[in-house]
mmCIF file with all atom_site columns, C-alpha atoms in Angstrom:
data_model
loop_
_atom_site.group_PDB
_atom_site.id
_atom_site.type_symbol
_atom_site.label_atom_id
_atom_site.label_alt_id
_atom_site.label_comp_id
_atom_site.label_asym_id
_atom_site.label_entity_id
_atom_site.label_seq_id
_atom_site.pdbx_PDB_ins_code
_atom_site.Cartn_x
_atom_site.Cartn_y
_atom_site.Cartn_z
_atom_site.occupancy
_atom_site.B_iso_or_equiv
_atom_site.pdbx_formal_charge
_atom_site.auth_seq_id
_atom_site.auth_comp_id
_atom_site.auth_asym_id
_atom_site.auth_atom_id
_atom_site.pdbx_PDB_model_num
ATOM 1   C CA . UNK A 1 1   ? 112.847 79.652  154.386 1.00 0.00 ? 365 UNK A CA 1
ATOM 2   C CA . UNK A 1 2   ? 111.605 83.013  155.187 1.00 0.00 ? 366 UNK A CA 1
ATOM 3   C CA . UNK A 1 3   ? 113.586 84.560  152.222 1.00 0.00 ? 367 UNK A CA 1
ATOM 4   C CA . UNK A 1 4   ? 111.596 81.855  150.060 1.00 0.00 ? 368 UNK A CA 1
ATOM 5   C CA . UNK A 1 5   ? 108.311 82.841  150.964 1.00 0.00 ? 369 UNK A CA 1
ATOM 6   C CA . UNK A 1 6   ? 109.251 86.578  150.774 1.00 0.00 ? 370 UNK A CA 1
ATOM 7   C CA . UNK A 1 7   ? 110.578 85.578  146.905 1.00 0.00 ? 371 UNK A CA 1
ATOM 8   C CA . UNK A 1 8   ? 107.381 83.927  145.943 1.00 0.00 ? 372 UNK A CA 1
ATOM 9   C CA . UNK A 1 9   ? 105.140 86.889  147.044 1.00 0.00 ? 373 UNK A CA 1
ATOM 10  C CA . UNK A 1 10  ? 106.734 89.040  144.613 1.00 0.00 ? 374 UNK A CA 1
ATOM 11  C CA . UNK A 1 11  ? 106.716 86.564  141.348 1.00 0.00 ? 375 UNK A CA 1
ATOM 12  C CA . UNK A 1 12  ? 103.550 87.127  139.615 1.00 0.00 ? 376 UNK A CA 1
ATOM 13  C CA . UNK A 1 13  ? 100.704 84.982  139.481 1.00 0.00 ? 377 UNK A CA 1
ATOM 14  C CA . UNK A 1 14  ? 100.126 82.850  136.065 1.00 0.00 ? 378 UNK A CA 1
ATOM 15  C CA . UNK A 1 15  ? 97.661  80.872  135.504 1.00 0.00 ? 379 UNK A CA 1
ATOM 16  C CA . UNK A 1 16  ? 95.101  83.255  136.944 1.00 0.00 ? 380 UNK A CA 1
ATOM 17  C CA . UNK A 1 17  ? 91.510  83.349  135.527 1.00 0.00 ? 381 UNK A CA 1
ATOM 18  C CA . UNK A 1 18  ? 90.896  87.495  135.428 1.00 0.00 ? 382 UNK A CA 1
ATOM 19  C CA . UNK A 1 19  ? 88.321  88.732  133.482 1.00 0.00 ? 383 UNK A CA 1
ATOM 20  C CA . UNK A 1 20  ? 89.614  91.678  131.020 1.00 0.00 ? 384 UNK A CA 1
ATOM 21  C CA . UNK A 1 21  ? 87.051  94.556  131.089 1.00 0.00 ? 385 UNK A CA 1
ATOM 22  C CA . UNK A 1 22  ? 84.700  94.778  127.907 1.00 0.00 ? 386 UNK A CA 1
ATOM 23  C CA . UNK A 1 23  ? 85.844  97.436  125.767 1.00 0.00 ? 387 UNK A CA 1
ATOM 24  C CA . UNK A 1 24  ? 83.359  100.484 126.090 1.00 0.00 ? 388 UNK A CA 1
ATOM 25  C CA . UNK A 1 25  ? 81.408  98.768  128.988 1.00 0.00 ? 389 UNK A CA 1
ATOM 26  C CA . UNK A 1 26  ? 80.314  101.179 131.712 1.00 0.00 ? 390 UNK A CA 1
ATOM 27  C CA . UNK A 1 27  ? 79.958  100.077 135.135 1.00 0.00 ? 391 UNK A CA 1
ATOM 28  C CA . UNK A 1 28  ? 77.201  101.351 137.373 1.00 0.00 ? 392 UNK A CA 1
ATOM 29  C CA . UNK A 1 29  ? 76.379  101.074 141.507 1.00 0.00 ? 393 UNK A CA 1
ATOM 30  C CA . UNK A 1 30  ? 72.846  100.258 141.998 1.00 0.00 ? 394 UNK A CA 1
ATOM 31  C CA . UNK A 1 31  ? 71.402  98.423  145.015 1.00 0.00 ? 395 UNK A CA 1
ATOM 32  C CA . UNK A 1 32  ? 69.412  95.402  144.570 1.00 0.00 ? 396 UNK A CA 1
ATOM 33  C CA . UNK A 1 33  ? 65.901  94.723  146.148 1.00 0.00 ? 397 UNK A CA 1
ATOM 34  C CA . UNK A 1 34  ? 64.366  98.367  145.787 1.00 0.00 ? 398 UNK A CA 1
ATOM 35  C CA . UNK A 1 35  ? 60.392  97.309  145.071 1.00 0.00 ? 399 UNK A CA 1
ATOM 36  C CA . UNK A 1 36  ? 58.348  100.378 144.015 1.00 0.00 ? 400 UNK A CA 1
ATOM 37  C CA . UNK A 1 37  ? 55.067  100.201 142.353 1.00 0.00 ? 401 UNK A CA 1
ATOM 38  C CA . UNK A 1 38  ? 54.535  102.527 139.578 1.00 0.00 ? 402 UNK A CA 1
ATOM 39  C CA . UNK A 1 39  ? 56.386  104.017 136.502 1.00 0.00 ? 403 UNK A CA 1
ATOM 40  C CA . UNK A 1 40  ? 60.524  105.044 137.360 1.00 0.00 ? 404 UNK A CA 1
ATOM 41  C CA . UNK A 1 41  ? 62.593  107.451 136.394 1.00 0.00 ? 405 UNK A CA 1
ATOM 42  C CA . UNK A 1 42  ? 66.309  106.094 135.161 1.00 0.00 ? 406 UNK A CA 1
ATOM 43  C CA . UNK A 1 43  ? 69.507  107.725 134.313 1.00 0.00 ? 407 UNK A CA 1
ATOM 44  C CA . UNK A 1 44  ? 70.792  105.339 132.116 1.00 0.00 ? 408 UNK A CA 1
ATOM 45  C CA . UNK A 1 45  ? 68.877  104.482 128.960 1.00 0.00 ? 409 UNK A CA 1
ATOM 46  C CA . UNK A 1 46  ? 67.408  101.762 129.323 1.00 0.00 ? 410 UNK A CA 1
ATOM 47  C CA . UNK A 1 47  ? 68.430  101.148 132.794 1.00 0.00 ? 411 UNK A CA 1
ATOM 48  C CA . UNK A 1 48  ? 70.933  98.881  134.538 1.00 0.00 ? 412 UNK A CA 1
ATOM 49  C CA . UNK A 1 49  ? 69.612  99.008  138.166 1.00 0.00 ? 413 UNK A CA 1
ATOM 50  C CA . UNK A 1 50  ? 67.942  100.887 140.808 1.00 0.00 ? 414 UNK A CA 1
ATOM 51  C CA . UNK A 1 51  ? 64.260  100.847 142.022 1.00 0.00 ? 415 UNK A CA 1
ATOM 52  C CA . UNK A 1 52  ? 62.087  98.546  140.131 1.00 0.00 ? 416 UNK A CA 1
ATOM 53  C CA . UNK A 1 53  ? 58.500  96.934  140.111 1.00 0.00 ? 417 UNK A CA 1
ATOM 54  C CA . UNK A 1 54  ? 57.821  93.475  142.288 1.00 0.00 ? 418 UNK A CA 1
ATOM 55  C CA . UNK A 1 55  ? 56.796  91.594  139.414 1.00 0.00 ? 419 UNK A CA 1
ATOM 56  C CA . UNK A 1 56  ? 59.757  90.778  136.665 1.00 0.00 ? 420 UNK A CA 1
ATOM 57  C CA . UNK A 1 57  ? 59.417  90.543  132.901 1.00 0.00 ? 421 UNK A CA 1
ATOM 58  C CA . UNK A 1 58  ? 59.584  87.397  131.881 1.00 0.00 ? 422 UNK A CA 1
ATOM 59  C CA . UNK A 1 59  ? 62.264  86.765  129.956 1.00 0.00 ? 423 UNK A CA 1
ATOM 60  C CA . UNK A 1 60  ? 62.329  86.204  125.843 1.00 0.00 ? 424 UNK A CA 1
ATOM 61  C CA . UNK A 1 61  ? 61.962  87.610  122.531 1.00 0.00 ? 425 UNK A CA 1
ATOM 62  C CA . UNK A 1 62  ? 59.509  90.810  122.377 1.00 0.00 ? 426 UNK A CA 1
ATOM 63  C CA . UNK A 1 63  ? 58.631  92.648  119.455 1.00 0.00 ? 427 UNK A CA 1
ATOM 64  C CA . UNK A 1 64  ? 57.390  95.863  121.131 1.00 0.00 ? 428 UNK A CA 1
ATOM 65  C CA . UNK A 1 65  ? 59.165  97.566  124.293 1.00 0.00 ? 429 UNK A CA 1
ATOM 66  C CA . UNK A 1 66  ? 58.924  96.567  127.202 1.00 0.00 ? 430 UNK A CA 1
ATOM 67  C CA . UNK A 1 67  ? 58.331  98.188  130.641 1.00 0.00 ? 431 UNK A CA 1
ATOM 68  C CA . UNK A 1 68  ? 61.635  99.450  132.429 1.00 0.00 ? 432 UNK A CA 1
ATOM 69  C CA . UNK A 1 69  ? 60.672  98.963  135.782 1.00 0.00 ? 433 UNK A CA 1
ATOM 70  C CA . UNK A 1 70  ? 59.739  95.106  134.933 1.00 0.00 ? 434 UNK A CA 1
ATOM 71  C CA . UNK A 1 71  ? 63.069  94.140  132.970 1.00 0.00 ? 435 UNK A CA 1
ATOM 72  C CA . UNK A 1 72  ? 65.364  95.973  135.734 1.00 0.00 ? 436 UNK A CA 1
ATOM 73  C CA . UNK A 1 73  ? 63.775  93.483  138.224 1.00 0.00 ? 437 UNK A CA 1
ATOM 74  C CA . UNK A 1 74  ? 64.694  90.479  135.701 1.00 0.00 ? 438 UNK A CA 1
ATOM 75  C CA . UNK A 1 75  ? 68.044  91.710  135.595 1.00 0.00 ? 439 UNK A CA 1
ATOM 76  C CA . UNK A 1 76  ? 68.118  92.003  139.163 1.00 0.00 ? 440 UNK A CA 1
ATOM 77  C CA . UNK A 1 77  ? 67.401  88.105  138.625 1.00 0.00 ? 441 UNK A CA 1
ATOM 78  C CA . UNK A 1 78  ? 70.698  87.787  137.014 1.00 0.00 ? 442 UNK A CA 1
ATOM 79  C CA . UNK A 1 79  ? 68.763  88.515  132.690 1.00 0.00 ? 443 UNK A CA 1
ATOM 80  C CA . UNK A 1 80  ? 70.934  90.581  130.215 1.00 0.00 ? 444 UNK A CA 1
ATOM 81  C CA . UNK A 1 81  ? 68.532  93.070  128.560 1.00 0.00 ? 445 UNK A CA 1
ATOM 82  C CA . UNK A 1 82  ? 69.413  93.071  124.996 1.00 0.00 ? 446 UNK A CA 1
ATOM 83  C CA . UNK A 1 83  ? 67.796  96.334  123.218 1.00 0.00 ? 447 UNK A CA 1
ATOM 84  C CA . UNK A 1 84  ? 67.578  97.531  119.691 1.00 0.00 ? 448 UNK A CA 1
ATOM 85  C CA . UNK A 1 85  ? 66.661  100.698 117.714 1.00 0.00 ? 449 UNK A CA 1
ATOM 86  C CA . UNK A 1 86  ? 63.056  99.675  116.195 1.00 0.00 ? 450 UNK A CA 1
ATOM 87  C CA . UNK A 1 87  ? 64.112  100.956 113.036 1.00 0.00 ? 451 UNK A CA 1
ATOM 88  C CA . UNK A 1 88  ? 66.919  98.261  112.769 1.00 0.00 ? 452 UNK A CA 1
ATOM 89  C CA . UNK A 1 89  ? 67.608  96.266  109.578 1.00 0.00 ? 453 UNK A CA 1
ATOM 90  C CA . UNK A 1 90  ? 65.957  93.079  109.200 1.00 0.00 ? 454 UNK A CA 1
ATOM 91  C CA . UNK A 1 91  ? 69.230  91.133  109.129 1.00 0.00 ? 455 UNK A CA 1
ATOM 92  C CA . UNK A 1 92  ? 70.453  92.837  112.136 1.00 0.00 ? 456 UNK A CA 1
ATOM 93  C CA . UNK A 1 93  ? 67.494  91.584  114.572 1.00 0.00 ? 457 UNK A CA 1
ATOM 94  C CA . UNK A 1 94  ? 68.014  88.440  112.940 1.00 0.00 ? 458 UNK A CA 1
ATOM 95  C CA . UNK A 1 95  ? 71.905  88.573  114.306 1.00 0.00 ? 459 UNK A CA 1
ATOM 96  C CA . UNK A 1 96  ? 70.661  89.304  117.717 1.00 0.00 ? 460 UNK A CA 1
ATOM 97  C CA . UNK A 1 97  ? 67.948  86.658  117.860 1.00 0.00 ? 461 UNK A CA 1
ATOM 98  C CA . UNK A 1 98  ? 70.655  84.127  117.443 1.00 0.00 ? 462 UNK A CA 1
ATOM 99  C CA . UNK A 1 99  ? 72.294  85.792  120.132 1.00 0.00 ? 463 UNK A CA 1
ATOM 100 C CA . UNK A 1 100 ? 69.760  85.114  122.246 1.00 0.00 ? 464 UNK A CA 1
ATOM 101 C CA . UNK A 1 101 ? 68.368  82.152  121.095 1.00 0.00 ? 465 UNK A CA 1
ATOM 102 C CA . UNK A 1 102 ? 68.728  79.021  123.709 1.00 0.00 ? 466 UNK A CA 1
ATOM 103 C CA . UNK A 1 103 ? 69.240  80.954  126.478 1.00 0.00 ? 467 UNK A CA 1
ATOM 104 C CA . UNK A 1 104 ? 66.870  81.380  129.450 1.00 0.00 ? 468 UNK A CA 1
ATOM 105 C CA . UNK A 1 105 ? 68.132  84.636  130.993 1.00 0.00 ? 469 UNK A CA 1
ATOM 106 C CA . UNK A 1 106 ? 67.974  87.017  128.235 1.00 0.00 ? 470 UNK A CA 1
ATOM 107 C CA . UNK A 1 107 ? 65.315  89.666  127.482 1.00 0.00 ? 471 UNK A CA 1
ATOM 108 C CA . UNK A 1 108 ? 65.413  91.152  123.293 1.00 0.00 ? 472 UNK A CA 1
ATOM 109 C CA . UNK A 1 109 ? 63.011  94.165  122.506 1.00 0.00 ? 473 UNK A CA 1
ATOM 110 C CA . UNK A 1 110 ? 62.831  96.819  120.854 1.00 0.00 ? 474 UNK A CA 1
ATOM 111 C CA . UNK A 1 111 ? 63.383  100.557 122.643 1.00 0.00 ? 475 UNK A CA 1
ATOM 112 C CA . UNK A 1 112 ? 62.872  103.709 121.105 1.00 0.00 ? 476 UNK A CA 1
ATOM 113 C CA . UNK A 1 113 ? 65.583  106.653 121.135 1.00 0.00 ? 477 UNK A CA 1
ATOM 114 C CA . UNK A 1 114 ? 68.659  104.232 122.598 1.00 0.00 ? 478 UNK A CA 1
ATOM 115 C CA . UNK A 1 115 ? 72.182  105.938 122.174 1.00 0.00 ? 479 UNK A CA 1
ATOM 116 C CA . UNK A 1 116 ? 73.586  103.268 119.474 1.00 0.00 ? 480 UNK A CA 1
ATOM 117 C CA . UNK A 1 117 ? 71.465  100.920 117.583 1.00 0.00 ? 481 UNK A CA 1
ATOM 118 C CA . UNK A 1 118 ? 72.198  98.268  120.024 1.00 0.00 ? 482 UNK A CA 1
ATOM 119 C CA . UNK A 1 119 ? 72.764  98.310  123.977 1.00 0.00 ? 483 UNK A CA 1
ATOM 120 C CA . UNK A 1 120 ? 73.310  95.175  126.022 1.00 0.00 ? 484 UNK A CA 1
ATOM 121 C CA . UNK A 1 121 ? 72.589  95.803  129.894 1.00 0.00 ? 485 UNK A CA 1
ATOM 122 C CA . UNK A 1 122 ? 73.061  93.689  132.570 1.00 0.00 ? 486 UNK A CA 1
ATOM 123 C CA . UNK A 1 123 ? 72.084  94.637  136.081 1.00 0.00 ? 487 UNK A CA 1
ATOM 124 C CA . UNK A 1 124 ? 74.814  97.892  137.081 1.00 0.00 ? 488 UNK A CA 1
ATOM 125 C CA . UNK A 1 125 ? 76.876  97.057  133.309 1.00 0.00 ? 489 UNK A CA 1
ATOM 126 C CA . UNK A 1 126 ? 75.867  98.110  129.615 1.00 0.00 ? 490 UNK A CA 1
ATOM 127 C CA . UNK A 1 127 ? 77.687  98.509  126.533 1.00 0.00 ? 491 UNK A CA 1
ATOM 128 C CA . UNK A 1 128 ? 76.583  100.076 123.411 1.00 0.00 ? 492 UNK A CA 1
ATOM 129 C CA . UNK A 1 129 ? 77.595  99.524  120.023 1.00 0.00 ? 493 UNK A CA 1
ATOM 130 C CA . UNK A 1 130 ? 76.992  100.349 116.535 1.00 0.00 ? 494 UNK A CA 1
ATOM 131 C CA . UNK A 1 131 ? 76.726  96.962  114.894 1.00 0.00 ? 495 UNK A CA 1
ATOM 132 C CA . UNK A 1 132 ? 74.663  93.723  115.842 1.00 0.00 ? 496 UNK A CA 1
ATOM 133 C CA . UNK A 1 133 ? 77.181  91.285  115.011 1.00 0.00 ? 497 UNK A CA 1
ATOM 134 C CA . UNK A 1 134 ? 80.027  93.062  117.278 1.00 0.00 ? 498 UNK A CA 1
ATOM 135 C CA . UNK A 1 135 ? 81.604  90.281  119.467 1.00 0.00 ? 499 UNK A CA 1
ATOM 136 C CA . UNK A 1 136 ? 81.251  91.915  122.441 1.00 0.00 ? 500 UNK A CA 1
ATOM 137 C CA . UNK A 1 137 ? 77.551  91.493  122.475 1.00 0.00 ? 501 UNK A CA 1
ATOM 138 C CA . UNK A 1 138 ? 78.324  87.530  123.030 1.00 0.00 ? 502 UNK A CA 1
ATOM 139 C CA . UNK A 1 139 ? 81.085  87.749  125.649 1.00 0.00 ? 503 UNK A CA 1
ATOM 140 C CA . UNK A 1 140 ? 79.295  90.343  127.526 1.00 0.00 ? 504 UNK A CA 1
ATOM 141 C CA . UNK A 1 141 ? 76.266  88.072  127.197 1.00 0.00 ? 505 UNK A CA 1
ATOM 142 C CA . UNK A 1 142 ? 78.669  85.324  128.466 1.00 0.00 ? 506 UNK A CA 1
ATOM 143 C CA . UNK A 1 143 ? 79.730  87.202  131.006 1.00 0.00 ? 507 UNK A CA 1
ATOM 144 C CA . UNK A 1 144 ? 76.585  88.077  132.862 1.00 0.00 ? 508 UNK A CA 1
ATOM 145 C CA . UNK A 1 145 ? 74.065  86.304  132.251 1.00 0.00 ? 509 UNK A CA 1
ATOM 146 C CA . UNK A 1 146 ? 73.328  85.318  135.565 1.00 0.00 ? 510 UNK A CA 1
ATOM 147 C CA . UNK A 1 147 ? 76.662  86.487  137.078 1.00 0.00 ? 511 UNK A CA 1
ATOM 148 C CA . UNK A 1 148 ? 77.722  87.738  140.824 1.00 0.00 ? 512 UNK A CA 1
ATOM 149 C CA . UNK A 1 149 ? 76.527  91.299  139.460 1.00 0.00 ? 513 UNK A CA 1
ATOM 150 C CA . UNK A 1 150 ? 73.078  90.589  140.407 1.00 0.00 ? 514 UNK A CA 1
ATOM 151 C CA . UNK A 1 151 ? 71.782  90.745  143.479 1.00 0.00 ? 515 UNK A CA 1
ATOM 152 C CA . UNK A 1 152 ? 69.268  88.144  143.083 1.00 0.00 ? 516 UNK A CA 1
ATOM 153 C CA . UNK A 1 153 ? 71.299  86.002  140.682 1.00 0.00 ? 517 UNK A CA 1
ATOM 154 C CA . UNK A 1 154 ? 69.132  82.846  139.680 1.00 0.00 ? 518 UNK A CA 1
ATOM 155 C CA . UNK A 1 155 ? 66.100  84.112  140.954 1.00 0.00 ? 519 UNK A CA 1
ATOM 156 C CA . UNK A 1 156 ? 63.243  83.673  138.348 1.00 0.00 ? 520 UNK A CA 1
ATOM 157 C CA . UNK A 1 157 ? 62.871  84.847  135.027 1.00 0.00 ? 521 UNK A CA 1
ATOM 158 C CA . UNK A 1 158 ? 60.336  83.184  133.592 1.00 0.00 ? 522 UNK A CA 1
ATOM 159 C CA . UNK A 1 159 ? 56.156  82.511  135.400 1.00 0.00 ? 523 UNK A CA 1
ATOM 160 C CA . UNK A 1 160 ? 54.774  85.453  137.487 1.00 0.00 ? 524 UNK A CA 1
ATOM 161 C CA . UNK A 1 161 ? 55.649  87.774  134.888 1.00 0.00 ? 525 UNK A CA 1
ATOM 162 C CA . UNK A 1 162 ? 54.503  91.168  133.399 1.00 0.00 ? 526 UNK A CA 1
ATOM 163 C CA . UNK A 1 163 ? 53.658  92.309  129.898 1.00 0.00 ? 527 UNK A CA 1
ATOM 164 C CA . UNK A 1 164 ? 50.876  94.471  131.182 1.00 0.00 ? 528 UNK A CA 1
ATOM 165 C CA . UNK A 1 165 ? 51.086  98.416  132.195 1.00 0.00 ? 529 UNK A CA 1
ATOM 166 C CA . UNK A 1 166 ? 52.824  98.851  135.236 1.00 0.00 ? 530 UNK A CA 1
ATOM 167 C CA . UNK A 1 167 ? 50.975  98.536  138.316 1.00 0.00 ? 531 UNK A CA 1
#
């Protein structure tokens, strides 16, 4: 009996519902819960995490950036932050609105001098890529919106929002 339960630890598990990492996704450690008034500075651009303003953005489709320190704290809420060069094709920001379209933990806006013409952050992930109809945009939007990487998963996105200058 013992030699049978000392066989089964060693045969591999099947059957087992792992996530594969995102190709090109980077992974980040921020805290959650770090309220600041004021304009931030971030390492990452945009940001995935760290100190934010109280009052969240409320999530949707924006066609002018939006404030950092507001859209951290929705993804701190469990929101994926989709963001696009403004000088992006007309048929590309109509591939992303799609994207987004239905779901009630997204952010989409515009955001001047980003890496790639398209970054998708979540709250400590992001991935950048060159095209707006790359299929990683959708699984990594599957994948977090509102996942167990936020802190505050399920928390609000939408009401006592922010479009406003930081305060």
């Amino acid at each position: 009996m013992k030699a049978l339960f000392l066989a089964l630890l060693l045969i591999p598990l099947t059957g087992c519902t792992r996530t594969k990492a995102i190709e090109g996704e980077k992974v980040f450690q921020y805290e959650g819960g770090l309220h600041q008034p004021g304009r931030q500075t971030y390492k990452e651009t945009p940001p995935v995490g760290g100190v934010h303003n109280s009052i969240w953005q409320h999530c949707g489709v924006y066609d002018r950036p939006i404030y950092n320190e507001h859209a951290v704290h929705s993804m701190e809420h469990g929101a994926v932050w989709v963001t696009y060069r403004p000088d992006l094709s007309q048929d590309d920001l109509a591939t992303l609105n799609k994207l987004v379209d239905g779901r009630t933990y997204t952010l989409l806006s515009p955001y001047p001098g980003l890496p790639t013409p398209v970054v998708i952050s979540a709250w400590n992930r992001q991935l950048q890529v060159n095209r707006a109809d790359d299929p990683r945009l959708k699984r990594f939007l599957n994948t977090y919106e509102l996942g167990k990487q936020a802190p505050e998963s399920g928390s609000p996105c939408v009401g006592d929002a922010s479009t406003s200058e930081t305060q």
